[in-house]
Short mmCIF file of N, CA and C and ligand atoms in Angstrom, two decimals:
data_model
loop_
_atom_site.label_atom_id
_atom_site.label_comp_id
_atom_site.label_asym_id
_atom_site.label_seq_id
_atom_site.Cartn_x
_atom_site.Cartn_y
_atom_site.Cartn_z
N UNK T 1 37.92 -7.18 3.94
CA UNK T 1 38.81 -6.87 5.07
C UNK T 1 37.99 -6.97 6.37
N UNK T 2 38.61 -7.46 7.06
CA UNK T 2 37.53 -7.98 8.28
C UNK T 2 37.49 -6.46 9.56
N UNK T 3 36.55 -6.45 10.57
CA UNK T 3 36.93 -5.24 11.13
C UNK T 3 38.32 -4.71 11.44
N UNK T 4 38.92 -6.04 12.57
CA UNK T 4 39.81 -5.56 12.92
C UNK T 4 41.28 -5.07 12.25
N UNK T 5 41.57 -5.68 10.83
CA UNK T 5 42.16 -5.30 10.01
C UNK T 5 41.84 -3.68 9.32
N UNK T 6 40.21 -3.60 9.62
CA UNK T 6 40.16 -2.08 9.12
C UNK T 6 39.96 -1.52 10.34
N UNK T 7 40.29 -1.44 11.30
CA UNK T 7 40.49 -0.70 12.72
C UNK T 7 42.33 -0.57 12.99
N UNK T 8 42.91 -1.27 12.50
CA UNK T 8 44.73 -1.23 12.78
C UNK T 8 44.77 -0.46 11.70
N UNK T 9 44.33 -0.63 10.34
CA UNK T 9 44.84 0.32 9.42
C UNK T 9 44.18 1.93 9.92
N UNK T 10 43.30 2.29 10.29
CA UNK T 10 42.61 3.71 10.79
C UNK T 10 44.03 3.67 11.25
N UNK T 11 43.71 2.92 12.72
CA UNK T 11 44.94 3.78 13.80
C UNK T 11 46.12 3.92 12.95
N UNK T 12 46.85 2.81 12.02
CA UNK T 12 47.76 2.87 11.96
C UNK T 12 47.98 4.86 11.28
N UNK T 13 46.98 4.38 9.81
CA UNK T 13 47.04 6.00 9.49
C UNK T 13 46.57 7.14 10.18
N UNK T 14 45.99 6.95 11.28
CA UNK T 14 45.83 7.87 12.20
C UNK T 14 47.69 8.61 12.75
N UNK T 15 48.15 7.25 13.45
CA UNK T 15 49.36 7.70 14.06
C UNK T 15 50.37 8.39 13.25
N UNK T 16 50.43 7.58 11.76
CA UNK T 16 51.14 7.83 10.71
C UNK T 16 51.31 9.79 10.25
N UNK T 17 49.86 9.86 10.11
CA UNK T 17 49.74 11.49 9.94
C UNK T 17 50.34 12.81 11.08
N UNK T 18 49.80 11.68 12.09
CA UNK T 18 50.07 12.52 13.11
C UNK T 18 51.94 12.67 13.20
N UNK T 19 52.37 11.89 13.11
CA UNK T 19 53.64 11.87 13.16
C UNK T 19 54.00 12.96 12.16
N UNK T 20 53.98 12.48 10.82
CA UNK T 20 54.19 13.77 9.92
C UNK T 20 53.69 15.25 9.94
N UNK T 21 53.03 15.37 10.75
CA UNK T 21 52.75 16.95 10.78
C UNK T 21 53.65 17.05 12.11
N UNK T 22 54.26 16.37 12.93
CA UNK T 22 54.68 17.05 14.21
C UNK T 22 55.46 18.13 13.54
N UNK T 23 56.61 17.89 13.04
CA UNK T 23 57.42 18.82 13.00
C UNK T 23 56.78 20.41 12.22
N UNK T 24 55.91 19.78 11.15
CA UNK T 24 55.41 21.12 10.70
C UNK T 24 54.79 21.98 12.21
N UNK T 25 53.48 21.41 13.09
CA UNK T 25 53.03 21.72 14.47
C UNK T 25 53.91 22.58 14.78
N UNK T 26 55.69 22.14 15.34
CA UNK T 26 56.49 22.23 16.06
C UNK T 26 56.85 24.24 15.28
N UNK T 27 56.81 24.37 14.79
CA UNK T 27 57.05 25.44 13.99
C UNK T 27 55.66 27.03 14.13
N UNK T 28 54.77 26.60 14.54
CA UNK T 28 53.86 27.37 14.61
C UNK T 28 52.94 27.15 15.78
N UNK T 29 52.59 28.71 16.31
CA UNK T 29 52.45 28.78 17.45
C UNK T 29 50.84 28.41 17.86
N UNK T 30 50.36 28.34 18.98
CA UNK T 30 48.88 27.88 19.28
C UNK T 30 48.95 27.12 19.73
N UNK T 31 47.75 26.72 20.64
CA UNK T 31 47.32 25.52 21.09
C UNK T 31 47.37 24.46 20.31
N UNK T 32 47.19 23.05 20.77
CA UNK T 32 46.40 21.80 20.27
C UNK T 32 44.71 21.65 20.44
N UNK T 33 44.04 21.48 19.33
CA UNK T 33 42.76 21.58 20.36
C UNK T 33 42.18 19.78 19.76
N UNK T 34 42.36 19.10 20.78
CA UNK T 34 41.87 17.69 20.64
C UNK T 34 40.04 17.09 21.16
N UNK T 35 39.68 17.08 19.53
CA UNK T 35 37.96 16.90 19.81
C UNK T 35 37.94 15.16 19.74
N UNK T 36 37.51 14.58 20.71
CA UNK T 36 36.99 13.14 21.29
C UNK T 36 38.50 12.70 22.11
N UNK T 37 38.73 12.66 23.40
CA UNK T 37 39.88 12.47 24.35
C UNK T 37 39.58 11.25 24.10
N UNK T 38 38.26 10.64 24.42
CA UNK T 38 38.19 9.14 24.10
C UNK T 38 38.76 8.67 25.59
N UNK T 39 39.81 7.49 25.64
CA UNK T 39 40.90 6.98 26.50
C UNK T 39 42.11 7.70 26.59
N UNK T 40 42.26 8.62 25.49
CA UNK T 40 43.39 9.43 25.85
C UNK T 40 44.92 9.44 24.89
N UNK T 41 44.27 7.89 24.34
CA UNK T 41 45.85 7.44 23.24
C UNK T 41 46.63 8.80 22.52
N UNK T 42 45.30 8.93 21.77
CA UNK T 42 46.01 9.99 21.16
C UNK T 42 46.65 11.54 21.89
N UNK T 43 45.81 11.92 22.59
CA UNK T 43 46.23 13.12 23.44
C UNK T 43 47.63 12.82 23.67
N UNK T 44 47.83 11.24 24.81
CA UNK T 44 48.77 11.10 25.00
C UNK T 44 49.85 11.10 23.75
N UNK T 45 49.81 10.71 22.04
CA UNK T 45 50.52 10.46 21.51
C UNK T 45 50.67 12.12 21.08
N UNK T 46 50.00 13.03 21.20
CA UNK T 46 50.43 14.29 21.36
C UNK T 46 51.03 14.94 21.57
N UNK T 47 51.37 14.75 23.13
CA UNK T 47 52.05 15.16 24.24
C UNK T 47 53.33 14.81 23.74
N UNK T 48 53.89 13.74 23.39
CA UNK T 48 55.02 12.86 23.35
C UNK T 48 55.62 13.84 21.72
N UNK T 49 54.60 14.20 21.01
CA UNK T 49 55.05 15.01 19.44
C UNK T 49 55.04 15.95 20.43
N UNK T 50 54.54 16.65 20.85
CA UNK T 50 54.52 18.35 21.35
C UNK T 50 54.73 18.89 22.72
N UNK T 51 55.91 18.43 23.21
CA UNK T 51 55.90 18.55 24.94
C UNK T 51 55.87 19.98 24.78
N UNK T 52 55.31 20.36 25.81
CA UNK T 52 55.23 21.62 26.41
C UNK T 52 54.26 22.45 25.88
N UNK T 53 53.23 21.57 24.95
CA UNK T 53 52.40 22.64 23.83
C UNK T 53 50.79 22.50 24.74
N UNK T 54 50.42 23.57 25.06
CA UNK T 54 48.94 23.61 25.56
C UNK T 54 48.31 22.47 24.74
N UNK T 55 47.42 21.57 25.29
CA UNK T 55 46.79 20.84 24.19
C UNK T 55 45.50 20.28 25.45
N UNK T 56 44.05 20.87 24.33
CA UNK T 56 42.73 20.92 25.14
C UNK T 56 41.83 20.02 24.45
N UNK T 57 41.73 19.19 25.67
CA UNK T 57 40.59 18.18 24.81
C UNK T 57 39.61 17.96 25.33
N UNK T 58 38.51 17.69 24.30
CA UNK T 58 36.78 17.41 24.32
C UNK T 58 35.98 16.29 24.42
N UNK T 59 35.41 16.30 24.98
CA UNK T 59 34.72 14.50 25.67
C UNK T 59 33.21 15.21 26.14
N UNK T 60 32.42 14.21 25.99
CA UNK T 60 31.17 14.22 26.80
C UNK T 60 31.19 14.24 28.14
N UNK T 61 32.42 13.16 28.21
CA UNK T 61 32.62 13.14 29.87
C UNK T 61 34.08 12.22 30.00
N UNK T 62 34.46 12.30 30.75
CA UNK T 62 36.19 12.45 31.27
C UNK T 62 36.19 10.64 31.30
N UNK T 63 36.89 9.79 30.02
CA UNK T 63 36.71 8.27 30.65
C UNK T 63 37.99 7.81 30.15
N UNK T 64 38.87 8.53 29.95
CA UNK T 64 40.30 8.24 29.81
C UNK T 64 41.32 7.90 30.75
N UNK T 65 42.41 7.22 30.63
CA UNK T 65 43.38 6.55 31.58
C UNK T 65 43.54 7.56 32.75
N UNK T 66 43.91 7.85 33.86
CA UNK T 66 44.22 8.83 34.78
C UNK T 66 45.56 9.30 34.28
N UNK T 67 47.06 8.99 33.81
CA UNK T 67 48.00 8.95 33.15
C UNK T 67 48.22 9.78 31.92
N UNK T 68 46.25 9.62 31.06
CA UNK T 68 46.42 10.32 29.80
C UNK T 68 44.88 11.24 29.64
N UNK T 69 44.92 11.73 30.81
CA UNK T 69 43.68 12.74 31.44
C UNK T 69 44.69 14.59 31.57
N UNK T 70 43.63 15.45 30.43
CA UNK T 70 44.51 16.74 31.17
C UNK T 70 44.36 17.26 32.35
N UNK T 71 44.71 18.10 32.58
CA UNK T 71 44.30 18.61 33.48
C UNK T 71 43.26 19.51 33.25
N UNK T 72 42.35 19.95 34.75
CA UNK T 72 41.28 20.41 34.35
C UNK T 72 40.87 21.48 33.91
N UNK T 73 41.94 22.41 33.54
CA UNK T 73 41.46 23.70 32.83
C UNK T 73 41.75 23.56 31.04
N UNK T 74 42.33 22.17 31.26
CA UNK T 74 42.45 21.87 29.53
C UNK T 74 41.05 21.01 29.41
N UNK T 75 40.29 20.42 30.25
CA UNK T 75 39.14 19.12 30.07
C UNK T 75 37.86 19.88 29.40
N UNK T 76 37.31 19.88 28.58
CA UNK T 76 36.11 20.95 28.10
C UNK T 76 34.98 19.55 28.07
N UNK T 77 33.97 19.39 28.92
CA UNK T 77 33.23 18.07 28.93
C UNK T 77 31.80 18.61 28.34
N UNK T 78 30.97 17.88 27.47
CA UNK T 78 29.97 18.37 27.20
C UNK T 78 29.74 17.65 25.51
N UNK T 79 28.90 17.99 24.92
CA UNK T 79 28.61 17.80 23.76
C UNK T 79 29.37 19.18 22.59
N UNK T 80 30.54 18.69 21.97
CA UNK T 80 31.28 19.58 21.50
C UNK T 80 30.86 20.57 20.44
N UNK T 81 29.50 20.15 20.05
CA UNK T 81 28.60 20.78 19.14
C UNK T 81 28.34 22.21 19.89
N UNK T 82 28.14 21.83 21.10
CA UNK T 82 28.12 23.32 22.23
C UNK T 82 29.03 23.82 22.65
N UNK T 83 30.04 23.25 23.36
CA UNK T 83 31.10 23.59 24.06
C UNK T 83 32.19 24.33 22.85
N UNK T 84 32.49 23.11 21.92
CA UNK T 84 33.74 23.73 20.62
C UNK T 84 33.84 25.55 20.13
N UNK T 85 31.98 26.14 19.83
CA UNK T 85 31.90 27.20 19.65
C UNK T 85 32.49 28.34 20.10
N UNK T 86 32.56 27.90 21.38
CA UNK T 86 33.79 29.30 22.28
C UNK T 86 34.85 29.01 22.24
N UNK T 87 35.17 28.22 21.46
CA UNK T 87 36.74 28.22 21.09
C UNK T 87 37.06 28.63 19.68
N UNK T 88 36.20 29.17 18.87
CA UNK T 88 36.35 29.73 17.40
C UNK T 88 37.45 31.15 17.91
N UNK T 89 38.47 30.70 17.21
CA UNK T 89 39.21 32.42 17.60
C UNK T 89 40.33 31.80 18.30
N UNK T 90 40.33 30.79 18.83
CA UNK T 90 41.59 30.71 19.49
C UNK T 90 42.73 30.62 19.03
N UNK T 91 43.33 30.13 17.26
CA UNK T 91 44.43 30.16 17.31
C UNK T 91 44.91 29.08 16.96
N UNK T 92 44.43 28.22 16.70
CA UNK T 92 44.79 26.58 17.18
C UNK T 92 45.96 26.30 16.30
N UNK T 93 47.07 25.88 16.43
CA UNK T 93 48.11 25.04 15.89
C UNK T 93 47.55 23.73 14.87
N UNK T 94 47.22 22.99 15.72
CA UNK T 94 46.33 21.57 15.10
C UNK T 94 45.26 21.59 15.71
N UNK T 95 44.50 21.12 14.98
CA UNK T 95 42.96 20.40 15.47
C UNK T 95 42.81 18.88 15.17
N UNK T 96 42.53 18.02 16.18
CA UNK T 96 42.81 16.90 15.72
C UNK T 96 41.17 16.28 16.42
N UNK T 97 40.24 15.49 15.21
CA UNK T 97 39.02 15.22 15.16
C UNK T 97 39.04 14.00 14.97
N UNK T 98 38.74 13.15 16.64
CA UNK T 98 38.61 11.84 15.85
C UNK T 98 37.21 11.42 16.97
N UNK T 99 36.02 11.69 15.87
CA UNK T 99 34.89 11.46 16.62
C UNK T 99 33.78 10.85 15.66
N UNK T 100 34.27 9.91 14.82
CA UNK T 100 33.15 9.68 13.85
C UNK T 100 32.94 8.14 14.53
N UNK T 101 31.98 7.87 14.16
CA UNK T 101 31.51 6.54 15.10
C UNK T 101 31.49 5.28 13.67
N UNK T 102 31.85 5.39 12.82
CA UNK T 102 31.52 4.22 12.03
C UNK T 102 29.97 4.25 11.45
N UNK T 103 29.05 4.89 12.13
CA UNK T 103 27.72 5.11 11.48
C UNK T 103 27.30 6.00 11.10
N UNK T 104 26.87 5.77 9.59
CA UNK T 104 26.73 6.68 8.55
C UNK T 104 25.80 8.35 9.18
N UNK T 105 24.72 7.52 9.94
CA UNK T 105 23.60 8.51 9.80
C UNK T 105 23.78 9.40 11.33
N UNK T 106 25.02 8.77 12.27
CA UNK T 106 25.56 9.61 13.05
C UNK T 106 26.86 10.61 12.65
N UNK T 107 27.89 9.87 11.87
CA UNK T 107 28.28 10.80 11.11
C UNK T 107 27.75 12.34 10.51
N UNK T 108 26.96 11.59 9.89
CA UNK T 108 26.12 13.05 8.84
C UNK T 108 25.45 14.03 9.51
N UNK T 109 25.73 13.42 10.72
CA UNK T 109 25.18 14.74 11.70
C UNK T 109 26.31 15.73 12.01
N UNK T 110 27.19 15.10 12.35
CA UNK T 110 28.41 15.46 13.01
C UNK T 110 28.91 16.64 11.64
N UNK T 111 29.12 15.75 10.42
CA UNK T 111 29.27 17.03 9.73
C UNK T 111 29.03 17.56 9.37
N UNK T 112 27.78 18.09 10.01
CA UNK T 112 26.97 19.56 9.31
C UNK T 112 27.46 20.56 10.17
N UNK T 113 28.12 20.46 11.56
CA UNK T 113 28.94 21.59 12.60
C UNK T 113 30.85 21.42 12.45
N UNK T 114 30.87 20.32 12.10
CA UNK T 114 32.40 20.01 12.41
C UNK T 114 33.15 20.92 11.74
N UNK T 115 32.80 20.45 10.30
CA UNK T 115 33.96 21.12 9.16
C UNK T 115 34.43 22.77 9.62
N UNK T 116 33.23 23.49 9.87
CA UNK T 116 33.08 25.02 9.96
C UNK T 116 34.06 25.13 11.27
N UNK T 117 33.71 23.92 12.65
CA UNK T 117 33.97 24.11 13.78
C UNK T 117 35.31 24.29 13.89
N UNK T 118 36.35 22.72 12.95
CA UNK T 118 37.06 23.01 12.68
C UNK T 118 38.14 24.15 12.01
N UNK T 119 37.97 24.64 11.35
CA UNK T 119 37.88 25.78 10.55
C UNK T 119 38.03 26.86 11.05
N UNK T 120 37.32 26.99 12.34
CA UNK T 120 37.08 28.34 13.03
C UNK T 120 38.01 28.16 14.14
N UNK T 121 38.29 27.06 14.53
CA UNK T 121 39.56 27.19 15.65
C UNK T 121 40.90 27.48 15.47
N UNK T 122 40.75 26.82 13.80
CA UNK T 122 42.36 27.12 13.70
C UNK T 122 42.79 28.33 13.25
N UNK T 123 44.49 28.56 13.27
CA UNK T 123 44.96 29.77 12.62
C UNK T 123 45.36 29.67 11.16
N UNK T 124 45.06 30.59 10.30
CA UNK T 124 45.56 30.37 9.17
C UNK T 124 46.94 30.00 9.16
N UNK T 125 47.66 28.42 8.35
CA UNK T 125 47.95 27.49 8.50
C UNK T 125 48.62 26.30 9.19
N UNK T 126 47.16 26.62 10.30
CA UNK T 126 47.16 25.32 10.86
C UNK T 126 46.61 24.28 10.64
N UNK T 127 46.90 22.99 10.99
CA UNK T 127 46.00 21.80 10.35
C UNK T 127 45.63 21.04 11.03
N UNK T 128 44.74 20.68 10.60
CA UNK T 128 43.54 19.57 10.85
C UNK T 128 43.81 18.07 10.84
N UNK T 129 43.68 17.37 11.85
CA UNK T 129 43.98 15.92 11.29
C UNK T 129 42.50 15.10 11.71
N UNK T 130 42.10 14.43 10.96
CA UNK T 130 40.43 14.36 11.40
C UNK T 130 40.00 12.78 10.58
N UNK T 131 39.33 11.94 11.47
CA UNK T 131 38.51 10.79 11.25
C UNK T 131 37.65 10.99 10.05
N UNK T 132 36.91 12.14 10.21
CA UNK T 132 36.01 12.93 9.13
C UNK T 132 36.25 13.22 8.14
N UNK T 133 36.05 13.40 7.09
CA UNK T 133 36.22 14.00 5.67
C UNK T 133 35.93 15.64 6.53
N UNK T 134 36.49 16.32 6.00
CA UNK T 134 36.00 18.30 6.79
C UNK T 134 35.52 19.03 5.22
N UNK T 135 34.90 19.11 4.49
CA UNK T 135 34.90 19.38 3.33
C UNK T 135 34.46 20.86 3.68
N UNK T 136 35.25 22.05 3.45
CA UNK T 136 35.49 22.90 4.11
C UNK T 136 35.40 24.36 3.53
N UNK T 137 35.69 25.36 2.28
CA UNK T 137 36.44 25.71 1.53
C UNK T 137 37.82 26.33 2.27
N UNK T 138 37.69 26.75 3.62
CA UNK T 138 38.67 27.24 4.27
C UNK T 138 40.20 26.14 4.46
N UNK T 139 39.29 24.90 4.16
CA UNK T 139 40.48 23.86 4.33
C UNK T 139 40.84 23.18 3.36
N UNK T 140 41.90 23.63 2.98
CA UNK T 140 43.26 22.53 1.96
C UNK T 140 43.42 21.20 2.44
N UNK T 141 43.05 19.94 1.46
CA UNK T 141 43.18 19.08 1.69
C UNK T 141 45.05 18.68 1.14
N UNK T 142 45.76 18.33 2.19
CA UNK T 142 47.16 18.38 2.05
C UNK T 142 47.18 16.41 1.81
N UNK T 143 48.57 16.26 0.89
CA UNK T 143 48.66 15.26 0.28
C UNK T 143 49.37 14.14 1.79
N UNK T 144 48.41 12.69 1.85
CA UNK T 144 48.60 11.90 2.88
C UNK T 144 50.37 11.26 2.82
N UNK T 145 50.68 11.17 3.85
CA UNK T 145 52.04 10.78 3.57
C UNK T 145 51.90 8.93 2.92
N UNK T 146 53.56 8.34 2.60
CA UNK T 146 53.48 7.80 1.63
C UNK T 146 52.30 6.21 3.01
N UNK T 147 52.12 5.55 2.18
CA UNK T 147 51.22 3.95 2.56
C UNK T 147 49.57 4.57 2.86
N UNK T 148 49.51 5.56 3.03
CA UNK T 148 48.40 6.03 3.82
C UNK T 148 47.52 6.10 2.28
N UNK T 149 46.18 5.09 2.63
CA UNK T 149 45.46 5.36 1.24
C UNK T 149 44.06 6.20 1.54
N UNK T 150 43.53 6.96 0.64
CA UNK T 150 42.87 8.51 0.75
C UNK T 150 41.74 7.40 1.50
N UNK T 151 40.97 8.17 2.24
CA UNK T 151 39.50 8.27 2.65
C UNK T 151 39.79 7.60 3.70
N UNK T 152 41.39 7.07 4.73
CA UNK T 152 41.32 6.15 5.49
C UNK T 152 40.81 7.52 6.99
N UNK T 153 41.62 8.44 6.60
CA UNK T 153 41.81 9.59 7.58
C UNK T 153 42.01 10.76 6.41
N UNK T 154 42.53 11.79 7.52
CA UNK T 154 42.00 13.04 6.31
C UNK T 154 42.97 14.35 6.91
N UNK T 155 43.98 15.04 5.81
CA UNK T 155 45.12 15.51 6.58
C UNK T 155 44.75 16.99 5.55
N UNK T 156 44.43 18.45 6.46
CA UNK T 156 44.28 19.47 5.95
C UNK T 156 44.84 21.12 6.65
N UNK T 157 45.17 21.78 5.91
CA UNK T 157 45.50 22.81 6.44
C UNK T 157 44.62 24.08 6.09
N UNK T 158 44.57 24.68 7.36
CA UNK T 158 43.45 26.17 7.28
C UNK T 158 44.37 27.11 6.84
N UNK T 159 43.66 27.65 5.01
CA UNK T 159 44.09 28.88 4.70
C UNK T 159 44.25 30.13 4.90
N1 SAM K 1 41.40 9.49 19.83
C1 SAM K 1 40.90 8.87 21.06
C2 SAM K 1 41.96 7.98 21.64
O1 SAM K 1 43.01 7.78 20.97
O2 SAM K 1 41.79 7.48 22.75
C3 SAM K 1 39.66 8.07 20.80
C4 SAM K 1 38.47 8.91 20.52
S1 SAM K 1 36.98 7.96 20.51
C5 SAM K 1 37.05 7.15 18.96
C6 SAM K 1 35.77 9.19 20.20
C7 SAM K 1 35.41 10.01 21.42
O3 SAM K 1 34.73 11.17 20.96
C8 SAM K 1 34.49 9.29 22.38
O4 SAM K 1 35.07 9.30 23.66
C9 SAM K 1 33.20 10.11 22.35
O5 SAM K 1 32.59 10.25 23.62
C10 SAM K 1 33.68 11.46 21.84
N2 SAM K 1 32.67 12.21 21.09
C11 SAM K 1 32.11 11.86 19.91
N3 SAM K 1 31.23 12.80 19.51
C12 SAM K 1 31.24 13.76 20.48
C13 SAM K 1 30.54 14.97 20.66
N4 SAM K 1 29.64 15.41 19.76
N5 SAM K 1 30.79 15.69 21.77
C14 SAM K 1 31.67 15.26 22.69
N6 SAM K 1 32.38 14.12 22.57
C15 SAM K 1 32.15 13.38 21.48
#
């Protein structure tokens, strides 16, 4: 499969998941807490599932569309390994993690803080939608909706 064929299928199962949890989201209270804003796609495809729902997202630094930029008491800029920690406790509705870079040995960094990080934001059952595997015990790995094949993305709820 050539990249870009395995870059449409991510997004596609990226969007795919996301879609299927809106309505569960829509039902339980909390923030959104969105780790890598990136350009913003997704935040923005957020917004559009969850109008009116607080939703705070994490970047090194702010390089998203002006259109699909929060505002600045939602913008948390920094290395989320630091910043994410003061947000353990908040509550979170969803956590949505899409910060893995495609390389293995940057990955494996990432998840020695993520899984827990994750974990600790949300409310017992809220879920996780994440680039990452979160291998967790706090987190239920919930069954991918239908086309979506395992290990593309990763759909879980905090017990
Ligand atoms: N979901 C986004 C979208 O739809 O536009 C794309 C996210 S992009 C793949 C990943 C983003 O995560 C990048 O902007 C990168 O700077 C950010 N990121 C990755 N690791 C991070 C870290 N440890 N701390 C802060 N930001 C990080």
């Amino acid at each position: 499969m050539s990249r870009l064929d395995s870059f449409i299928r991510r997004l596609t199962a990226q969007r795919d998941i996301l879609n299927s949890i809106g309505a569960l989201v829509q039902d339980t209270d909390g923030p959104v807490l969105e780790f890598g804003l990136g350009n913003g796609r997704t935040y923005d495809h957020l917004r559009e599932l969850l109008p009116n729902r607080r939703i705070i997202a994490f970047d090194r630094e702010v390089h998203s569309y002006s259109a699909s930029t929060p505002p600045p008491e939602d913008m948390v800029t920094g290395d989320i390994r630091k910043s994410g920690p003061a947000f353990v406790g908040i509550g979170a509705a969803l956590a949505h993690a899409d910060i893995g870079t495609g390389h293995d040995e940057i990955d494996a960094v990432t998840l020695t803080w993520l899984p827990q990080l994750v974990a600790g934001v949300l409310k017992a059952g809220g879920i996780a939608v994440s680039g990452l595997p979160l291998d967790w015990p706090e987190l239920e790995p919930l069954p991918l909706p239908d086309g979506i094949k395992d290990g593309r993305y990763f759909l879980y709820r905090r017990k």
